[in-house]
Amino acid sequence: HIALKAMEMRRQGFFEPAMLPMSELEYGGIVARLRKLEQEFVVRKEAAKAPAGTE
């Protein structure tokens, strides 16, 4: 039953309960991919306003 529960958690996608801790993800190459993706995004200091007419 434990294996079935683990498979169900994995099917739920890429979020905490289905993931290993970041310290253990290093061996799967995900850390390098996350670092590469991190360079493609910018954290804004202010919340972006919605374009006119879309509110």
Coordinates of C-alpha atoms in Angstrom, one line a residue:
H1 CA 0.0 0.0 0.0
I2 CA 2.9 2.4 0.6
A3 CA 4.1 2.0 -2.9
L4 CA 0.6 2.9 -4.3
K5 CA 0.5 6.0 -2.1
A6 CA 3.9 7.1 -3.3
M7 CA 2.9 6.6 -6.9
E8 CA -0.3 8.6 -6.3
M9 CA 1.7 11.5 -4.8
R10 CA 4.1 11.5 -7.8
R11 CA 1.1 11.7 -10.2
Q12 CA 0.0 14.9 -8.4
G13 CA 2.9 16.8 -9.9
F14 CA 5.8 19.0 -9.0
F15 CA 5.1 20.2 -5.5
E16 CA 6.4 19.5 -2.0
P17 CA 4.8 16.3 -0.9
A18 CA 5.8 14.6 -4.1
M19 CA 9.3 16.0 -4.2
L20 CA 12.5 15.1 -2.5
P21 CA 14.1 17.8 -0.4
M22 CA 16.3 20.2 -2.4
S23 CA 19.4 18.7 -0.9
E24 CA 18.5 15.3 -2.5
L25 CA 17.3 16.7 -5.9
E26 CA 20.8 17.6 -6.8
Y27 CA 21.6 14.2 -8.2
G28 CA 18.8 14.2 -10.7
G29 CA 19.9 17.4 -12.5
I30 CA 16.9 19.4 -11.4
V31 CA 19.0 21.8 -9.4
A32 CA 21.0 22.8 -12.5
R33 CA 17.7 23.3 -14.5
L34 CA 16.2 25.4 -11.7
R35 CA 19.3 27.6 -11.6
K36 CA 19.1 28.1 -15.4
L37 CA 15.4 28.9 -15.2
E38 CA 16.0 31.3 -12.3
Q39 CA 18.0 33.6 -14.7
E40 CA 15.0 33.9 -17.0
F41 CA 12.7 35.4 -14.4
V42 CA 12.7 38.8 -12.7
V43 CA 11.2 39.5 -9.3
R44 CA 9.3 42.7 -9.4
K45 CA 9.4 45.1 -6.5
E46 CA 5.8 46.3 -7.1
A47 CA 2.8 44.3 -8.1
A48 CA 2.1 44.6 -11.8
K49 CA -1.1 46.4 -12.8
A50 CA -3.6 44.6 -15.1
P51 CA -3.9 46.2 -18.6
A52 CA -6.9 48.5 -19.0
G53 CA -10.1 46.7 -19.8
T54 CA -9.0 43.4 -18.3
E55 CA -10.1 44.0 -14.7

